mmCIF file of C-alpha atoms in Angstrom:
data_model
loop_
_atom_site.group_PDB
_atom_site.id
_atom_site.type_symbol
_atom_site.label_atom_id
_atom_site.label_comp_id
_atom_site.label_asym_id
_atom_site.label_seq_id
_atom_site.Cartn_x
_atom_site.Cartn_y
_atom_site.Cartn_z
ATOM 1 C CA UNK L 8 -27.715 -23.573 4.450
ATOM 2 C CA UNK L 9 -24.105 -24.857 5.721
ATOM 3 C CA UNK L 10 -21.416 -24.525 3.845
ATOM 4 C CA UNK L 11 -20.056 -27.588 1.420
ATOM 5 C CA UNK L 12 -16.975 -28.177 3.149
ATOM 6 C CA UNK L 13 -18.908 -28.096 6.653
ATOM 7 C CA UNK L 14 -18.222 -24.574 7.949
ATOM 8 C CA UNK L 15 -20.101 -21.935 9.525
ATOM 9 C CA UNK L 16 -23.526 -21.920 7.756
ATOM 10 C CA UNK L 17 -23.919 -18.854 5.564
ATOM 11 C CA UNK L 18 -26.909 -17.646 7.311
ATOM 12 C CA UNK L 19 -24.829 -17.223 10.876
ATOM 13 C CA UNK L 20 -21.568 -15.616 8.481
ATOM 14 C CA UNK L 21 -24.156 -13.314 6.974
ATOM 15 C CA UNK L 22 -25.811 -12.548 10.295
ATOM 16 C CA UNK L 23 -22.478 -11.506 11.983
ATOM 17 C CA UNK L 24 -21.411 -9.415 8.809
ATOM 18 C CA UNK L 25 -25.067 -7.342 8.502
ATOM 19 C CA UNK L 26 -24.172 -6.810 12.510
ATOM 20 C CA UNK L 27 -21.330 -5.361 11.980
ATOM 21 C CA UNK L 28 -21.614 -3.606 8.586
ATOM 22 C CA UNK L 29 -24.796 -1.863 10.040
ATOM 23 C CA UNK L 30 -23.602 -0.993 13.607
ATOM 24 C CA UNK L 31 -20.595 0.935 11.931
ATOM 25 C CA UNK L 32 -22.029 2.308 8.699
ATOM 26 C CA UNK L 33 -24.681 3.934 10.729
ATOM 27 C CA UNK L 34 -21.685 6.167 12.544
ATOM 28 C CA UNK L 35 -20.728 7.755 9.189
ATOM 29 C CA UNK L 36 -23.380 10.556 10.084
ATOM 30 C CA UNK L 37 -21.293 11.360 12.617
ATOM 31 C CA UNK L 38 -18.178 11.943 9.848
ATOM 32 C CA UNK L 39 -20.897 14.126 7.559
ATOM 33 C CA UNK L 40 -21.532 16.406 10.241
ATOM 34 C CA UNK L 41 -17.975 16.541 11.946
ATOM 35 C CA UNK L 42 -16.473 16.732 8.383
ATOM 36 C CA UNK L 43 -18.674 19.740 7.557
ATOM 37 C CA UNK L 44 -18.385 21.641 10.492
ATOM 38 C CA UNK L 45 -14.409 21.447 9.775
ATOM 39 C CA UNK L 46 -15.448 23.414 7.154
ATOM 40 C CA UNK L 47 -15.210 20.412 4.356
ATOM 41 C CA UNK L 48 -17.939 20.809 1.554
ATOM 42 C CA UNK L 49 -20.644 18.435 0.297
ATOM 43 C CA UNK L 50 -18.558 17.255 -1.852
ATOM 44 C CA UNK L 51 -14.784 16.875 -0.457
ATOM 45 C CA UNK L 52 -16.935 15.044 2.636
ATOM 46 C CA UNK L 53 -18.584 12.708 0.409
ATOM 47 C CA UNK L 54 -14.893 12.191 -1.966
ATOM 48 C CA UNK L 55 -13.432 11.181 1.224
ATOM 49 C CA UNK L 56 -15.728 8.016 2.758
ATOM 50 C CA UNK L 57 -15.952 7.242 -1.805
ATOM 51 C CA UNK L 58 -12.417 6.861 -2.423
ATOM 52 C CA UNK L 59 -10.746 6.983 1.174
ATOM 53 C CA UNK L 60 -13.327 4.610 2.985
ATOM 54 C CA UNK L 61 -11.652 4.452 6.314
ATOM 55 C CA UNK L 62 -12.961 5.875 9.171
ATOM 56 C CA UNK L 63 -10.095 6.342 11.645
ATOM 57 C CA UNK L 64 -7.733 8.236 8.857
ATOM 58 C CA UNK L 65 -11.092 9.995 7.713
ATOM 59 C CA UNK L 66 -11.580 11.213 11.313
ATOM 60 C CA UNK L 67 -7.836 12.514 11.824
ATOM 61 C CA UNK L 68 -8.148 13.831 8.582
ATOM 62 C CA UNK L 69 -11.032 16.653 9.585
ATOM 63 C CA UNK L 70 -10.308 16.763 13.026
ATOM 64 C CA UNK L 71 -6.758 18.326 12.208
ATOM 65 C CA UNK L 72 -7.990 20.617 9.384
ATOM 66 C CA UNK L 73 -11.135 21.816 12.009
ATOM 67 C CA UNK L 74 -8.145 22.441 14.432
ATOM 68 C CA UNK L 75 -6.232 24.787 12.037
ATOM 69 C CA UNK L 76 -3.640 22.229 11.067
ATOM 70 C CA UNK L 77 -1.143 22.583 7.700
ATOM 71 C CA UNK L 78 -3.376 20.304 4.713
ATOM 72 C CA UNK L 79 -0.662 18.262 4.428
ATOM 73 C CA UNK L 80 0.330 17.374 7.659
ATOM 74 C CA UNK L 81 -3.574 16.392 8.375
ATOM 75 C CA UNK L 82 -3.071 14.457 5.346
ATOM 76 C CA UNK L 83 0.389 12.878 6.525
ATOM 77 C CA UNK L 84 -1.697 12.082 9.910
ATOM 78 C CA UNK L 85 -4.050 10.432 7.981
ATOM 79 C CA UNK L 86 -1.865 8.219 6.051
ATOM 80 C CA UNK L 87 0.095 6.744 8.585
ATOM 81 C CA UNK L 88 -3.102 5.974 10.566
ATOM 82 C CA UNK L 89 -4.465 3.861 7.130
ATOM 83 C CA UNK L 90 -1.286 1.958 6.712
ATOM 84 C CA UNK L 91 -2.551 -1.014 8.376
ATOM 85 C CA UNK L 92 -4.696 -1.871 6.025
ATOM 86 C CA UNK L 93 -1.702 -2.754 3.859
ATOM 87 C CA UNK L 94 -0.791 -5.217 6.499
ATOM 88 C CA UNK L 95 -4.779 -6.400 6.469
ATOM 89 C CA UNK L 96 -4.361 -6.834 2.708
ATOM 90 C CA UNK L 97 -1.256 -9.000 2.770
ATOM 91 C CA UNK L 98 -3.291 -11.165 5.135
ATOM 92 C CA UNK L 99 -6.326 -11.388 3.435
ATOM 93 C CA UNK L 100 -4.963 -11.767 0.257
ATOM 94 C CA UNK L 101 -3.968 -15.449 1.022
ATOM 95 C CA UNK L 102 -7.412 -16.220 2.615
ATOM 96 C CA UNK L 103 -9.743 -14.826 -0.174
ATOM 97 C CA UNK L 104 -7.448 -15.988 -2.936
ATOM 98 C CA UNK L 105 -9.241 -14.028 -5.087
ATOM 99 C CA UNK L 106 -8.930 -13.729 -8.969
ATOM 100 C CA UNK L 107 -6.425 -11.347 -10.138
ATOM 101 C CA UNK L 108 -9.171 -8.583 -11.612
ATOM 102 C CA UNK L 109 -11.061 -8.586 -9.039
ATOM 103 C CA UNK L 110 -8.497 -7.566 -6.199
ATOM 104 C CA UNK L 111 -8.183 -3.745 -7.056
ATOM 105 C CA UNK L 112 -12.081 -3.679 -6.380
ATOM 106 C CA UNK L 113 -11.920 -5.721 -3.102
ATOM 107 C CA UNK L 114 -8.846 -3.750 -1.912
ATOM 108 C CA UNK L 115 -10.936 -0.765 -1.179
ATOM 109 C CA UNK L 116 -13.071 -2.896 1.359
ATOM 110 C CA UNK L 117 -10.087 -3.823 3.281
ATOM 111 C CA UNK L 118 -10.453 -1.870 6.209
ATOM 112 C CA UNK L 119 -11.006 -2.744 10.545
ATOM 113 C CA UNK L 120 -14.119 -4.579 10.387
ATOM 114 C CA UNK L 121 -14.404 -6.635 7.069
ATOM 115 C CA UNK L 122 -10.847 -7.873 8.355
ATOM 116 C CA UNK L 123 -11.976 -8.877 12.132
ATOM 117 C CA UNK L 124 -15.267 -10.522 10.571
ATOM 118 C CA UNK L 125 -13.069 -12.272 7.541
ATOM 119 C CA UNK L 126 -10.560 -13.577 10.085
ATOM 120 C CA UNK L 127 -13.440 -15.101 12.338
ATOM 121 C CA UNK L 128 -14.159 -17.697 10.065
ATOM 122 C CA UNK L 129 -13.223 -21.196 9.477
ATOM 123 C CA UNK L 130 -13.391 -21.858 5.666
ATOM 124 C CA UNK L 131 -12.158 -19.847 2.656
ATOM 125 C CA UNK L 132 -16.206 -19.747 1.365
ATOM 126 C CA UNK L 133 -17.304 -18.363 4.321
ATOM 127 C CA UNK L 134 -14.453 -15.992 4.885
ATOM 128 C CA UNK L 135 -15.105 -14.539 1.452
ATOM 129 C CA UNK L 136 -19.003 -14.121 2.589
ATOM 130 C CA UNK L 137 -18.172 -12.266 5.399
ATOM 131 C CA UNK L 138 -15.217 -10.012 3.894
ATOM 132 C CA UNK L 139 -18.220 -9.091 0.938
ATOM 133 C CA UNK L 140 -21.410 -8.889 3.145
ATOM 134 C CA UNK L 141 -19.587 -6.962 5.409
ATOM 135 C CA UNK L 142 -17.779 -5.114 3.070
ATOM 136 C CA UNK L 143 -20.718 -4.271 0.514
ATOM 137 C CA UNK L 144 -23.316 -2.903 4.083
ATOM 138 C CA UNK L 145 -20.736 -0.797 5.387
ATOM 139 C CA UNK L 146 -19.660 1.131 1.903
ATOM 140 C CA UNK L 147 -23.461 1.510 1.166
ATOM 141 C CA UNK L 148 -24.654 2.721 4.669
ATOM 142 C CA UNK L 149 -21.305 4.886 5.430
ATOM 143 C CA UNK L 150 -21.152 6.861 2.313
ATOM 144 C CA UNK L 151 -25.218 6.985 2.178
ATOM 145 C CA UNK L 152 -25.097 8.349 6.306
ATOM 146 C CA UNK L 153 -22.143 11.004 5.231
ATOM 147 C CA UNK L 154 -24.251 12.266 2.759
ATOM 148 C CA UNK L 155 -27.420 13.009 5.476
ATOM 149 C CA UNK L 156 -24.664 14.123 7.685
ATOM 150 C CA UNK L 157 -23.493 16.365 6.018
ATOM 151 C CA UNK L 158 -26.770 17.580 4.552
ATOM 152 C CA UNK L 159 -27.807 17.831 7.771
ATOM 153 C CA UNK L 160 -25.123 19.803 9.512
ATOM 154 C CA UNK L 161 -26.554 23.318 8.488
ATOM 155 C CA UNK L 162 -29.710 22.075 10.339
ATOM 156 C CA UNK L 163 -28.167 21.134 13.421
ATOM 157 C CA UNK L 164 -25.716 24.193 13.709
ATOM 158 C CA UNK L 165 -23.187 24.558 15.545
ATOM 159 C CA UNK L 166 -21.443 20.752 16.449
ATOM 160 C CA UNK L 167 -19.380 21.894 19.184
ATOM 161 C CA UNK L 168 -23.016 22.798 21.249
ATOM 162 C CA UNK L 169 -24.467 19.260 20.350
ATOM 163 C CA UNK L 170 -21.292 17.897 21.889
ATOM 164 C CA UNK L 171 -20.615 15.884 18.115
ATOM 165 C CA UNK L 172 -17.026 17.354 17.784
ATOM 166 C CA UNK L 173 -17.045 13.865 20.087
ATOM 167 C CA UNK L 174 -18.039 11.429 17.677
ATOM 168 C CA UNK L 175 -14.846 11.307 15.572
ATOM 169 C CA UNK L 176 -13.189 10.326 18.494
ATOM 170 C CA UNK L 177 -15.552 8.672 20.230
ATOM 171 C CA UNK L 178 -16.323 6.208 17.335
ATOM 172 C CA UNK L 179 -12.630 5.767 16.656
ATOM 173 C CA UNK L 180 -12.031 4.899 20.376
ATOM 174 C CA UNK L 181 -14.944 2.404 20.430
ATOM 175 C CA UNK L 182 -13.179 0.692 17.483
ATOM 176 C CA UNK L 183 -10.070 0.464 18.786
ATOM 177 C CA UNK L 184 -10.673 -0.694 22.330
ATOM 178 C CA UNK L 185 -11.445 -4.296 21.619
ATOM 179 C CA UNK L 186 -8.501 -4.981 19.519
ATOM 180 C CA UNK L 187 -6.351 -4.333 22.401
ATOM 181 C CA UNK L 188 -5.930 -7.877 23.420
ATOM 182 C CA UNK L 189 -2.425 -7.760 24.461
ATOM 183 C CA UNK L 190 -0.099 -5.884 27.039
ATOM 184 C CA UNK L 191 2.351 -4.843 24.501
ATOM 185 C CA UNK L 192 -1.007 -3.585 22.702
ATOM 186 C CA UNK L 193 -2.519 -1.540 25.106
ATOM 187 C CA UNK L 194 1.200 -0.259 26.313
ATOM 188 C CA UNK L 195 1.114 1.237 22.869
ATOM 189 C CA UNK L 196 -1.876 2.990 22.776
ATOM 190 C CA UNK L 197 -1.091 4.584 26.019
ATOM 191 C CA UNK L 198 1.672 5.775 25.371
ATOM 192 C CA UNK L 199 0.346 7.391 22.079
ATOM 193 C CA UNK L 200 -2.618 8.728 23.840
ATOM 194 C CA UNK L 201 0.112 10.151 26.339
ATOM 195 C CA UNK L 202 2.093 11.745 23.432
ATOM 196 C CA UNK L 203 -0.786 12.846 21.273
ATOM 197 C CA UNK L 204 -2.861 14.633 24.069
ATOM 198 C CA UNK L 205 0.777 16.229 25.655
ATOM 199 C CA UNK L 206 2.006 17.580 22.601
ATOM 200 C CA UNK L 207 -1.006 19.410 21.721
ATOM 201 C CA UNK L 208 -0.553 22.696 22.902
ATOM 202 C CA UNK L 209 3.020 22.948 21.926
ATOM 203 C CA UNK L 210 3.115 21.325 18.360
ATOM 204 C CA UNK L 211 0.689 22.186 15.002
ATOM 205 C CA UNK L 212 -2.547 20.765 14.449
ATOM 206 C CA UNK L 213 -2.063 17.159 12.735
ATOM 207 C CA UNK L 214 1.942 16.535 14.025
ATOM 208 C CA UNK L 215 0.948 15.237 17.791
ATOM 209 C CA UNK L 216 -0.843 12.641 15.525
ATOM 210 C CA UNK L 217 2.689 11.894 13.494
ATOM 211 C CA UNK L 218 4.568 11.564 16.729
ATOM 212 C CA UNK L 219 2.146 9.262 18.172
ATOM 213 C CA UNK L 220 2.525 7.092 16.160
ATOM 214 C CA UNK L 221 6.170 6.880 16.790
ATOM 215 C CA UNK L 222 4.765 4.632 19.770
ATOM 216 C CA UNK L 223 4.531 1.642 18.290
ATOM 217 C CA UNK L 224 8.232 1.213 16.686
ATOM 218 C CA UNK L 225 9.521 2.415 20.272
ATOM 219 C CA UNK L 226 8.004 -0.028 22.115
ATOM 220 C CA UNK L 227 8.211 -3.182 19.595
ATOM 221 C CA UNK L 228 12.362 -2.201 19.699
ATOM 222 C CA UNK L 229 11.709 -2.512 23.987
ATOM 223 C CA UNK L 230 10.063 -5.552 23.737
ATOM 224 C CA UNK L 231 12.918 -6.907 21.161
ATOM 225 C CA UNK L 232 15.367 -5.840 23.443
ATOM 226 C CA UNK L 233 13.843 -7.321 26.449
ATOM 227 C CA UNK L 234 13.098 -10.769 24.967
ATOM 228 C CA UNK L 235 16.960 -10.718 23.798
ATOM 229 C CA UNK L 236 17.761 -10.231 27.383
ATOM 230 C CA UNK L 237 15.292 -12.927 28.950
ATOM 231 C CA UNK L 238 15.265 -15.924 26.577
ATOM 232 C CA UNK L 239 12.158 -17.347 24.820
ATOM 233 C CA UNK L 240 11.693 -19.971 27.892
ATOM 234 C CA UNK L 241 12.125 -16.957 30.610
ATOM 235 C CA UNK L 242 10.047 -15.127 28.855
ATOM 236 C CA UNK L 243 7.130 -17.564 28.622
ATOM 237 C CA UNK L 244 7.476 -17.931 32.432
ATOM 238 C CA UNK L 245 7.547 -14.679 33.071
ATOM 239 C CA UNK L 246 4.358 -13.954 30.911
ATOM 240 C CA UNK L 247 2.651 -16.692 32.480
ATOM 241 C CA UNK L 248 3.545 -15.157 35.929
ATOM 242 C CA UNK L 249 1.738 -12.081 35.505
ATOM 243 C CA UNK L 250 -1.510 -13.483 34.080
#
């Protein structure tokens, strides 16, 4: 079936939102079992993909509790890592247009992927397919595979052995990667990967994350300052130049 106002049909909008709700939700085993062997229980793991329901600020979370880290600043880590979805909100807020009471409930999906799949489409009806499909798979499979994670983590001992203190990182890397589209992008994440991985053995647990993310403000200001300098029209050229 296409859509009324001749869109995407909704067969290829739900296609590309099962994709991507599966292929994600599936990695929340890999949170159960990280998230327990941090020490987490049953039920603090499965409180935090319920009511947190974001993978990257999930991750951080456990990763600097496991690594001895102050609660608070693993928490502070976390929170500055789940920001952007306040920025995904304001965006998607115009594009779903969605009635007033029904916003709290939909502001819990607004995460990575149910933006990148809701931003992909050309019409509001099929935009507000793919934010729900994608949405409604990922919640369901994420919390469900946390739960047999973390089940499961007595059975599989010891994560460090199995080489799954990885997956927290590893998923959050394979998320990340394609967004960076951009040089100013990818400048940023190096130089947070450069901070975070330098300041470990000097700083706490959880703070290398904090002063990562001092990155992005630092090099936004350089760019500022460096477009001042050049001109819009230099600028272009220049940009141009180096493609």
């Amino acid at each position: 079936m296409r859509s009324e106002d001749g869109g995407k049909p909704d067969a290829a909008v739900v296609r590309d939102a099962l994709g991507v709700g599966v292929a994600v939700g599936l990695s929340g085993f890999a949170f159960g079992v990280t998230s327990a062997g941090s020490g987490l229980t049953l039920l603090q793991t499965c409180a935090l993909s319920l009511l947190v329901f974001t993978g990257a600020s999930q991750f951080a979370l456990v990763g600097a509790l496991a690594g001895g880290g102050n609660p608070f600043t693993a928490a502070a880590g976390a929170f500055f890592l789940g920001v952007r979805n306040a920025f995904y909100g304001l965006r998607l807020s115009q594009l779903l247009a969605l009635p007033r009471a029904v916003r709290p409930f939909a502001a819990q999906w607004v995460i990575d992927e149910t933006t990148a799949v809701a931003l992909a489409q050309p019409t509001r009806r099929s935009v507000r397919i793919g934010f729900t499909v994608t949405g409604l798979t990922l919640y369901v499979l994420w919390n469900l595979t946390t739960l047999l994670g973390a089940l499961g983590a007595d059975a599989i001992g010891d994560t460090d052995a199995w080489g799954l203190d990885a997956a927290g990182p590893a998923v959050f890397l394979a998320l990340l990667a394609p967004m960076l589209k951009t040089t100013t992008e990818r400048v940023v994440a190096g130089i947070a990967v450069v901070l975070g991985l330098g300041l470990l053995p000097v700083l706490p647990a959880g703070v290398p994350v904090l002063v990562a993310a001092l990155a992005a403000p630092a090099v936004l200001w350089a760019e500022g300052r460096r477009r001042a300098r050049t001109g819009p029209a230099e600028d272009d050229d220049t940009v141009g130049e180096g493609r």
